[in-house]
PDB file of C-alpha atoms in Angstrom:
ATOM      1  CA  UNK A   1      -1.842   0.226   6.562  1.00 86.00           C
ATOM      2  CA  UNK A   2      -1.336  -1.160   3.078  1.00 88.00           C
ATOM      3  CA  UNK A   3      -0.608  -4.859   2.806  1.00 93.00           C
ATOM      4  CA  UNK A   4       0.029  -7.059  -0.215  1.00 95.00           C
ATOM      5  CA  UNK A   5      -0.261 -10.818  -0.178  1.00 95.00           C
ATOM      6  CA  UNK A   6       1.005 -12.930  -3.062  1.00 96.00           C
ATOM      7  CA  UNK A   7       0.094 -16.499  -3.855  1.00 96.00           C
ATOM      8  CA  UNK A   8       0.297 -18.961  -6.704  1.00 97.00           C
ATOM      9  CA  UNK A   9       3.980 -19.787  -6.877  1.00 95.00           C
ATOM     10  CA  UNK A  10       5.259 -23.305  -7.229  1.00 97.00           C
ATOM     11  CA  UNK A  11       7.478 -25.718  -9.103  1.00 97.00           C
ATOM     12  CA  UNK A  12       6.682 -26.367 -12.748  1.00 97.00           C
ATOM     13  CA  UNK A  13       8.398 -27.701 -15.817  1.00 98.00           C
ATOM     14  CA  UNK A  14       9.576 -25.763 -18.830  1.00 98.00           C
ATOM     15  CA  UNK A  15       6.694 -24.702 -21.037  1.00 98.00           C
ATOM     16  CA  UNK A  16       4.091 -24.884 -18.296  1.00 98.00           C
ATOM     17  CA  UNK A  17       1.783 -22.112 -17.112  1.00 98.00           C
ATOM     18  CA  UNK A  18       1.386 -20.530 -13.718  1.00 97.00           C
ATOM     19  CA  UNK A  19      -0.741 -17.698 -12.365  1.00 98.00           C
ATOM     20  CA  UNK A  20       0.403 -15.496  -9.542  1.00 98.00           C
ATOM     21  CA  UNK A  21      -2.051 -13.453  -7.523  1.00 98.00           C
ATOM     22  CA  UNK A  22      -1.561 -10.400  -5.351  1.00 97.00           C
ATOM     23  CA  UNK A  23      -4.289  -8.984  -3.165  1.00 95.00           C
ATOM     24  CA  UNK A  24      -3.907  -5.444  -1.841  1.00 92.00           C
ATOM     25  CA  UNK A  25      -5.677  -4.010   1.149  1.00 88.00           C
ATOM     26  CA  UNK A  26      -5.603  -0.623   2.808  1.00 83.00           C
ATOM     27  CA  UNK A  27      -4.745   1.386  -0.307  1.00 79.00           C
ATOM     28  CA  UNK A  28      -6.197   4.846  -0.765  1.00 72.00           C
ATOM     29  CA  UNK A  29      -6.544   4.296  -4.487  1.00 74.00           C
ATOM     30  CA  UNK A  30      -9.058   1.909  -5.952  1.00 79.00           C
ATOM     31  CA  UNK A  31      -6.581   0.794  -8.588  1.00 84.00           C
ATOM     32  CA  UNK A  32      -3.056   2.025  -7.900  1.00 89.00           C
ATOM     33  CA  UNK A  33       0.054   1.337  -9.940  1.00 93.00           C
ATOM     34  CA  UNK A  34       1.116  -2.224  -9.269  1.00 95.00           C
ATOM     35  CA  UNK A  35       4.134  -4.092 -10.486  1.00 97.00           C
ATOM     36  CA  UNK A  36       5.581  -7.549 -10.400  1.00 98.00           C
ATOM     37  CA  UNK A  37       9.278  -7.849  -9.696  1.00 98.00           C
ATOM     38  CA  UNK A  38      11.428 -10.945  -9.435  1.00 98.00           C
ATOM     39  CA  UNK A  39      14.698 -11.799  -7.800  1.00 98.00           C
ATOM     40  CA  UNK A  40      16.907 -14.762  -8.598  1.00 95.00           C
ATOM     41  CA  UNK A  41      19.525 -16.110  -6.180  1.00 87.00           C
ATOM     42  CA  UNK A  42      22.526 -13.820  -6.167  1.00 85.00           C
ATOM     43  CA  UNK A  43      20.814 -11.277  -8.395  1.00 88.00           C
ATOM     44  CA  UNK A  44      19.100  -7.964  -7.990  1.00 91.00           C
ATOM     45  CA  UNK A  45      15.405  -7.342  -8.078  1.00 95.00           C
ATOM     46  CA  UNK A  46      14.172  -7.142 -11.677  1.00 97.00           C
ATOM     47  CA  UNK A  47      11.039  -5.371 -12.780  1.00 98.00           C
ATOM     48  CA  UNK A  48       8.764  -7.698 -14.772  1.00 98.00           C
ATOM     49  CA  UNK A  49       5.511  -5.876 -15.529  1.00 98.00           C
ATOM     50  CA  UNK A  50       3.241  -3.148 -14.277  1.00 97.00           C
ATOM     51  CA  UNK A  51      -0.385  -2.187 -14.582  1.00 96.00           C
ATOM     52  CA  UNK A  52      -1.773   1.294 -14.107  1.00 93.00           C
ATOM     53  CA  UNK A  53      -5.087   2.424 -12.724  1.00 86.00           C
ATOM     54  CA  UNK A  54      -8.150   3.330 -14.730  1.00 79.00           C
ATOM     55  CA  UNK A  55     -11.837   2.674 -15.172  1.00 76.00           C
ATOM     56  CA  UNK A  56     -12.318   0.310 -18.086  1.00 76.00           C
ATOM     57  CA  UNK A  57      -8.797   0.159 -19.442  1.00 81.00           C
ATOM     58  CA  UNK A  58      -5.596  -0.426 -17.492  1.00 89.00           C
ATOM     59  CA  UNK A  59      -2.355   0.372 -19.314  1.00 92.00           C
ATOM     60  CA  UNK A  60       0.268  -2.331 -18.985  1.00 95.00           C
ATOM     61  CA  UNK A  61       3.929  -2.667 -19.738  1.00 97.00           C
ATOM     62  CA  UNK A  62       6.375  -5.583 -19.742  1.00 98.00           C
ATOM     63  CA  UNK A  63      10.066  -6.165 -19.668  1.00 98.00           C
ATOM     64  CA  UNK A  64      11.350  -7.573 -22.960  1.00 98.00           C
ATOM     65  CA  UNK A  65      12.142 -11.042 -21.662  1.00 97.00           C
ATOM     66  CA  UNK A  66       8.535 -11.809 -20.722  1.00 98.00           C
ATOM     67  CA  UNK A  67       6.584  -9.877 -23.326  1.00 98.00           C
ATOM     68  CA  UNK A  68       4.313 -12.233 -25.232  1.00 98.00           C
ATOM     69  CA  UNK A  69       4.510 -14.915 -22.526  1.00 98.00           C
ATOM     70  CA  UNK A  70       3.311 -13.136 -19.391  1.00 98.00           C
ATOM     71  CA  UNK A  71       0.106 -11.167 -18.926  1.00 98.00           C
ATOM     72  CA  UNK A  72      -0.597  -8.799 -16.070  1.00 98.00           C
ATOM     73  CA  UNK A  73      -4.206  -8.013 -15.230  1.00 96.00           C
ATOM     74  CA  UNK A  74      -6.286  -6.716 -12.371  1.00 94.00           C
ATOM     75  CA  UNK A  75      -9.682  -7.216 -10.821  1.00 93.00           C
ATOM     76  CA  UNK A  76     -10.622  -3.935  -9.180  1.00 91.00           C
ATOM     77  CA  UNK A  77     -13.542  -5.401  -7.277  1.00 91.00           C
ATOM     78  CA  UNK A  78     -11.314  -8.056  -5.742  1.00 92.00           C
ATOM     79  CA  UNK A  79      -8.424  -5.604  -5.281  1.00 92.00           C
ATOM     80  CA  UNK A  80      -6.217  -8.156  -6.963  1.00 94.00           C
ATOM     81  CA  UNK A  81      -3.517  -8.149  -9.590  1.00 96.00           C
ATOM     82  CA  UNK A  82      -2.518 -11.261 -11.468  1.00 98.00           C
ATOM     83  CA  UNK A  83       0.481 -12.400 -13.447  1.00 98.00           C
ATOM     84  CA  UNK A  84      -0.327 -15.137 -15.908  1.00 98.00           C
ATOM     85  CA  UNK A  85       2.905 -16.859 -16.839  1.00 98.00           C
ATOM     86  CA  UNK A  86       2.833 -19.013 -19.946  1.00 98.00           C
ATOM     87  CA  UNK A  87       5.568 -21.016 -21.626  1.00 98.00           C
ATOM     88  CA  UNK A  88       7.845 -20.548 -18.645  1.00 98.00           C
ATOM     89  CA  UNK A  89      11.595 -21.000 -18.937  1.00 97.00           C
ATOM     90  CA  UNK A  90      14.316 -21.872 -16.398  1.00 96.00           C
ATOM     91  CA  UNK A  91      15.357 -18.207 -16.387  1.00 95.00           C
ATOM     92  CA  UNK A  92      11.929 -17.357 -14.997  1.00 97.00           C
ATOM     93  CA  UNK A  93      12.849 -19.107 -11.740  1.00 97.00           C
ATOM     94  CA  UNK A  94      12.873 -16.497  -8.987  1.00 98.00           C
ATOM     95  CA  UNK A  95      11.029 -15.120  -6.033  1.00 98.00           C
ATOM     96  CA  UNK A  96       8.236 -12.972  -7.424  1.00 98.00           C
ATOM     97  CA  UNK A  97       7.125  -9.888  -5.538  1.00 98.00           C
ATOM     98  CA  UNK A  98       4.200  -7.608  -6.126  1.00 97.00           C
ATOM     99  CA  UNK A  99       4.575  -3.947  -5.316  1.00 97.00           C
ATOM    100  CA  UNK A 100       2.212  -0.997  -5.149  1.00 94.00           C
ATOM    101  CA  UNK A 101       2.631   2.737  -5.285  1.00 90.00           C
ATOM    102  CA  UNK A 102       0.550   5.731  -4.220  1.00 86.00           C
ATOM    103  CA  UNK A 103      -0.243   6.759  -7.767  1.00 86.00           C
ATOM    104  CA  UNK A 104      -2.517   5.425 -10.483  1.00 86.00           C
ATOM    105  CA  UNK A 105      -0.615   6.431 -13.610  1.00 88.00           C
ATOM    106  CA  UNK A 106       2.949   6.933 -14.863  1.00 91.00           C
ATOM    107  CA  UNK A 107       3.824   3.720 -13.097  1.00 94.00           C
ATOM    108  CA  UNK A 108       7.522   3.381 -12.308  1.00 94.00           C
ATOM    109  CA  UNK A 109       9.769   0.447 -13.127  1.00 96.00           C
ATOM    110  CA  UNK A 110      12.356   1.323 -10.471  1.00 96.00           C
ATOM    111  CA  UNK A 111      11.926  -0.752  -7.319  1.00 95.00           C
ATOM    112  CA  UNK A 112      13.009   2.205  -5.203  1.00 95.00           C
ATOM    113  CA  UNK A 113       9.896   4.122  -6.208  1.00 95.00           C
ATOM    114  CA  UNK A 114       7.517   1.513  -4.843  1.00 94.00           C
ATOM    115  CA  UNK A 115       6.315   1.943  -1.320  1.00 92.00           C
ATOM    116  CA  UNK A 116       4.465  -1.257  -0.564  1.00 94.00           C
ATOM    117  CA  UNK A 117       5.696  -4.814  -1.077  1.00 96.00           C
ATOM    118  CA  UNK A 118       4.412  -8.304  -0.632  1.00 96.00           C
ATOM    119  CA  UNK A 119       6.355 -11.104   1.003  1.00 96.00           C
ATOM    120  CA  UNK A 120       7.177 -12.866  -2.259  1.00 97.00           C
ATOM    121  CA  UNK A 121       6.274 -16.200  -3.779  1.00 97.00           C
ATOM    122  CA  UNK A 122       8.758 -18.701  -5.182  1.00 97.00           C
ATOM    123  CA  UNK A 123       8.583 -19.860  -8.776  1.00 98.00           C
ATOM    124  CA  UNK A 124      10.858 -22.692  -9.845  1.00 97.00           C
ATOM    125  CA  UNK A 125      11.032 -23.866 -13.436  1.00 97.00           C
ATOM    126  CA  UNK A 126      12.825 -27.099 -14.142  1.00 96.00           C
ATOM    127  CA  UNK A 127      13.850 -28.585 -17.458  1.00 91.00           C
TER     128      UNK A 127
END
């Protein structure tokens, strides 16, 4: 059984930094496709970033609103994926979810294509 556990959320002020972590267990792949999504109150789930599998290089991709501020990375040995959030804005406030798929490349951005989900961690940015 695949499980994902997120941590690292919290309440911060505009311009601060935050790092979210997601640890995966039970996956067949050593480094599967993993994404971060977020959901604001009353809104749908928005894809934020994904990271593909690999050996020494892990392709990444970001949604436009976070590119240049957020960095997704992974530690294969720790089976963890991170989302470093810098210069956060009020619009970044949301519940952040990590998701994993049973593939290591061609990572999707559609939430419906992800099989495994974490429980979410709240990020609140105040001005």
